[in-house]
Coordinates of C-alpha atoms in Angstrom, one line a residue:
Chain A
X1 CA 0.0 0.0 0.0
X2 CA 1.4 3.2 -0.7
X3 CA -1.0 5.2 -0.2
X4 CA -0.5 7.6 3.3
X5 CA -0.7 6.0 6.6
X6 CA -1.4 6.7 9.8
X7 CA -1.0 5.5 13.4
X8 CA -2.7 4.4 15.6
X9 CA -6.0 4.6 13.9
X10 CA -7.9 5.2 17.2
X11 CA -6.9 6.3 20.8
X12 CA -8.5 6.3 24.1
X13 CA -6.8 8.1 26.4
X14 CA -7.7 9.9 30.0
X15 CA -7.5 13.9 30.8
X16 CA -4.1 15.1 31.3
X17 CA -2.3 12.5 29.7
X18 CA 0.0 12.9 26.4
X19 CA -0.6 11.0 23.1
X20 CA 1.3 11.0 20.2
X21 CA 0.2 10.1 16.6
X22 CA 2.1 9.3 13.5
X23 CA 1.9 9.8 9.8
X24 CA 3.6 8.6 6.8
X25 CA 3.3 10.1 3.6
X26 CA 3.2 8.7 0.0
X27 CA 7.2 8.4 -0.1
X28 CA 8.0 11.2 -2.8
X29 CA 5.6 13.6 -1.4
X30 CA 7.4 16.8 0.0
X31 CA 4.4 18.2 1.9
X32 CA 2.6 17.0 4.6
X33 CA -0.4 18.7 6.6
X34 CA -2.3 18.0 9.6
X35 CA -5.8 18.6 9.9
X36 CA -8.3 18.0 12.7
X37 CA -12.2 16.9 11.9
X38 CA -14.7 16.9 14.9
X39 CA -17.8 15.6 14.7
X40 CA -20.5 16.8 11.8
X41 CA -17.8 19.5 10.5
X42 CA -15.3 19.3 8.1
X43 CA -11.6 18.9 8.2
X44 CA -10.2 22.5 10.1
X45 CA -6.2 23.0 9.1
X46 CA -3.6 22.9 11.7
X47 CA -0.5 22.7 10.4
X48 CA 1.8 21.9 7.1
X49 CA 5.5 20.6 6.6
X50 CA 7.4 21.2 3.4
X51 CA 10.1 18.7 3.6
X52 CA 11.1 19.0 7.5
X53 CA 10.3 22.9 7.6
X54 CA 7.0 23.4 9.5
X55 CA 5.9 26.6 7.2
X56 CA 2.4 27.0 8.7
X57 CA 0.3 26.8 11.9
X58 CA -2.7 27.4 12.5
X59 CA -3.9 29.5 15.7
X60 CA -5.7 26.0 16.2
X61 CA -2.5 24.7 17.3
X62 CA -2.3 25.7 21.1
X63 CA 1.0 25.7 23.0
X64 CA -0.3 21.9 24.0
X65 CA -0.1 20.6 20.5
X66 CA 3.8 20.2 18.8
X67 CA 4.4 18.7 15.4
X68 CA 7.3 17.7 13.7
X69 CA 8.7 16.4 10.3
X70 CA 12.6 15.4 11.7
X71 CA 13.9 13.9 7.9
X72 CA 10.9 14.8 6.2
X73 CA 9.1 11.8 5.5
X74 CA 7.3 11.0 8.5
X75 CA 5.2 13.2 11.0
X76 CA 4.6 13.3 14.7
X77 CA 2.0 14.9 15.7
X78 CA 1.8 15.4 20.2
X79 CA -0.1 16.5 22.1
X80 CA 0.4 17.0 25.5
X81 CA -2.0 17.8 28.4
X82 CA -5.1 16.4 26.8
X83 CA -8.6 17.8 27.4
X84 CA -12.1 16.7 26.6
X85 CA -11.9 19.2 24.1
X86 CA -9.2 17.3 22.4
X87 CA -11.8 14.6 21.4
X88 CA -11.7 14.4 17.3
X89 CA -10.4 12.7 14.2
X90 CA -6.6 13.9 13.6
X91 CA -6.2 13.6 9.8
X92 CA -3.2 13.7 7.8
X93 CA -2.3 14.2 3.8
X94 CA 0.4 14.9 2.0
X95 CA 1.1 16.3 -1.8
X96 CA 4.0 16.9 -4.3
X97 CA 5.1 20.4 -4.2
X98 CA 3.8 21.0 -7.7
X99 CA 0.3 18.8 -7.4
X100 CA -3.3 19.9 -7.9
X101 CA -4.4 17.5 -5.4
X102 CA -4.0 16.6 -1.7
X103 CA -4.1 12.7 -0.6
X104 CA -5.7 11.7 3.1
X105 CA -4.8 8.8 5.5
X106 CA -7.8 7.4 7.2
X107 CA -6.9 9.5 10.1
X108 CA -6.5 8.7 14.1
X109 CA -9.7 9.1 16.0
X110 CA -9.2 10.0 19.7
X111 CA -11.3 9.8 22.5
X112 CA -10.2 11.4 25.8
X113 CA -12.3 10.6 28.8
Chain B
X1 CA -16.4 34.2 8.3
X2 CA -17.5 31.1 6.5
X3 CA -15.7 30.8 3.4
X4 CA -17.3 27.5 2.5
X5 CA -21.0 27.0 2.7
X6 CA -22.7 23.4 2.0
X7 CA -26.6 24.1 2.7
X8 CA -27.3 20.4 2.7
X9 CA -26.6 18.4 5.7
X10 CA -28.6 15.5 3.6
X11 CA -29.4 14.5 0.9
X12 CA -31.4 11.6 -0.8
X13 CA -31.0 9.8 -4.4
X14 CA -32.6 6.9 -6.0
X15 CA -29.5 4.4 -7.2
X16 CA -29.1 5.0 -11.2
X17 CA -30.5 8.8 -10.9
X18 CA -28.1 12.0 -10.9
X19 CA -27.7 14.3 -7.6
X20 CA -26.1 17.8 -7.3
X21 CA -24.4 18.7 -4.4
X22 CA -24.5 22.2 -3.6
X23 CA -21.5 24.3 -2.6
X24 CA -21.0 28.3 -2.5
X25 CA -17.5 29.9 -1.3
X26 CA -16.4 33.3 -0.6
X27 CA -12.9 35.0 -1.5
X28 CA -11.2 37.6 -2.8
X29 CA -8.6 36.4 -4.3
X30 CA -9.0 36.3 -7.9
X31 CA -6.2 32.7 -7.8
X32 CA -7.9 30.2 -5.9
X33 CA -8.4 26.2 -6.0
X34 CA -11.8 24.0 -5.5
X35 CA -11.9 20.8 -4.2
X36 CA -14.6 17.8 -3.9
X37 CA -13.7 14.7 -1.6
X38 CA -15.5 12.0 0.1
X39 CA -15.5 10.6 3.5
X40 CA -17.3 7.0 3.8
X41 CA -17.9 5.7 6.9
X42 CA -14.1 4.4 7.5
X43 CA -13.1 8.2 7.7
X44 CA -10.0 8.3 4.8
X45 CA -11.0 11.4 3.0
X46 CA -10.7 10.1 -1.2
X47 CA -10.4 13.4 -3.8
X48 CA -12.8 13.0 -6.2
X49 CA -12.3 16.3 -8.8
X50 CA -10.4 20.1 -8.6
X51 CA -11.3 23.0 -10.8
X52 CA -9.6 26.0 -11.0
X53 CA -10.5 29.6 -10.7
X54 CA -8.8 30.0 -14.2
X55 CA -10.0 26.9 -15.6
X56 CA -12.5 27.8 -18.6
X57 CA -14.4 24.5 -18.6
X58 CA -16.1 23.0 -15.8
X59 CA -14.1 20.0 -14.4
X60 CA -15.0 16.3 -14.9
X61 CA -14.0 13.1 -13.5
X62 CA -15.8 10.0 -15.0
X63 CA -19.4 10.0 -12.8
X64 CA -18.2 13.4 -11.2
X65 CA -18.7 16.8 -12.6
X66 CA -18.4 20.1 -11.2
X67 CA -20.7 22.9 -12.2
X68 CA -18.2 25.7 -11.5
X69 CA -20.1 29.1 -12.0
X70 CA -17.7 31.9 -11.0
X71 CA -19.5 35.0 -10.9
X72 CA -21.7 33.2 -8.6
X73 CA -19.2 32.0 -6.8
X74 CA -20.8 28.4 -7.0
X75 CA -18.8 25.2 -6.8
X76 CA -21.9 22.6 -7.2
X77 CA -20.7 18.5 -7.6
X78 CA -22.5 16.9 -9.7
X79 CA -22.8 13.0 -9.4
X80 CA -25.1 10.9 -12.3
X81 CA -25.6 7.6 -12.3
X82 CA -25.5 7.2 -8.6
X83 CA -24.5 3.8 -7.0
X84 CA -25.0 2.3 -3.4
X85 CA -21.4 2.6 -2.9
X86 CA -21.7 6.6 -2.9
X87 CA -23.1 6.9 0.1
X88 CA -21.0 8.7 2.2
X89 CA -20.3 12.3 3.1
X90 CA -19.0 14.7 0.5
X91 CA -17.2 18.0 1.2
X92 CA -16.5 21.0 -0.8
X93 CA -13.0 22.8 0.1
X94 CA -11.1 25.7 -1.4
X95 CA -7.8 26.3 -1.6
X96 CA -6.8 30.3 -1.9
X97 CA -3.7 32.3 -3.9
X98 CA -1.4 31.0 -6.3
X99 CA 0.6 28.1 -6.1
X100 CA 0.0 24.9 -6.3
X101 CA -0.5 24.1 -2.4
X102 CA -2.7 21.5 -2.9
X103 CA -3.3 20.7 1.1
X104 CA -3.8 24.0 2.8
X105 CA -7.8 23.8 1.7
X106 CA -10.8 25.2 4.3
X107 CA -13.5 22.6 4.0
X108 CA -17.1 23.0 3.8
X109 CA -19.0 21.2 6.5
X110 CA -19.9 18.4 4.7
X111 CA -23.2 16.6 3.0
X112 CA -23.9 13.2 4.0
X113 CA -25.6 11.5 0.9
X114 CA -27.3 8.6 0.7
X115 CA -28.2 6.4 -2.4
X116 CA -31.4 4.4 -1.9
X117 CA -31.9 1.4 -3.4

């Protein structure tokens, strides 16, 4: 499968504690973005990589939340402190630099209780 | 403000009939890019079609058109021949200024469609 991946694809975890997620893009895909989807609404932009250069956050992205893109190819995405709030569907996608077209993973789903 | 606007949370279809999928944005940038995907059930967002804001002809992707109508800054999807398998949720997403940065997109908030049998 080549298509992008991500890790876990769900997460239970309790308030207060940190979780981590991973993503790996389509291999020869220079860009890699982060989005977060709650429940009825679409995808909401958090953050982007261009190779391992984060270029772009989104005011989304409180001090809590850190990503990173250390070789660019894989992406970490933390967060640390978790809150209810937190609760939502953390999807990833990546794209050439000169594509039309963005491609998702089937995202990680979290759950903090 | 809300730069992406799908009216219909819902939407029903008769399998084998056509369904259009409404979608209106708001920019001013004259260089922009406009996005369909679908989310089934299992969450993977799958890009179905892109037009751009230069593009002269509206956009079409076997099944999937896009009935792009600028000065009313109108983005609609068009699906015919509709199959049980579409079912899903469809969003509508635009991607402002040049360049071709293909994942920086706002998303609408989505219309679930299902296909009757």
């Amino acid at each position: 499968d080549t298509g992008v991946s991500q890790d876990p694809r769900h997460k239970i975890t309790k308030r207060g504690q940190n979780v981590t997620f991973r993503c790996d893009p389509i291999s020869e895909h220079n860009r890699l973005y982060w989005y977060r989807q709650t429940l009825g609404q679409g995808p909401e932009f958090l953050t982007y990589f261009q190779n391992e250069a984060q270029l772009e956050k989104s005011r989304l992205l409180s001090d809590r939340f850190s990503a990173e893109r250390p070789k660019g190819s894989f992406s970490t995405l933390e967060i640390q402190r978790t809150e209810q709030g937190d609760s939502a569907m953390y999807l990833c996608a990546s794209s050439s630099f000169w594509g039309t077209e963005a491609f998702f993973g089937q995202g990680t789903r979290l759950t903090v209780v | 403000a809300q730069k992406i606007t799908q009216t219909q949370p819902g939407m029903f279809v008769q399998e084998k009939e056509a369904v259009t999928l409404d979608c209106t944005y708001d920019t001013s940038d004259p260089s922009y890019g406009l996005f369909w995907y679908k989310q089934p059930s299992s969450g993977e967002m799958i890009f179905l079609i892109y037009q751009g804001s230069y593009d002269q002809q509206n956009a079409t992707e076997g099944r999937y058109s896009l009935n792009f109508q600028k000065a009313r800054k109108s983005a609609n999807l068009v699906i015919s021949a509709s199959q049980l398998g579409d079912s899903a949720m469809y969003f509508c997403a635009m991607r402002e200024g040049q360049g071709t940065n293909a994942g920086k997109s706002t998303f609408g908030d989505g219309t679930t469609l299902t296909v009757k049998p």
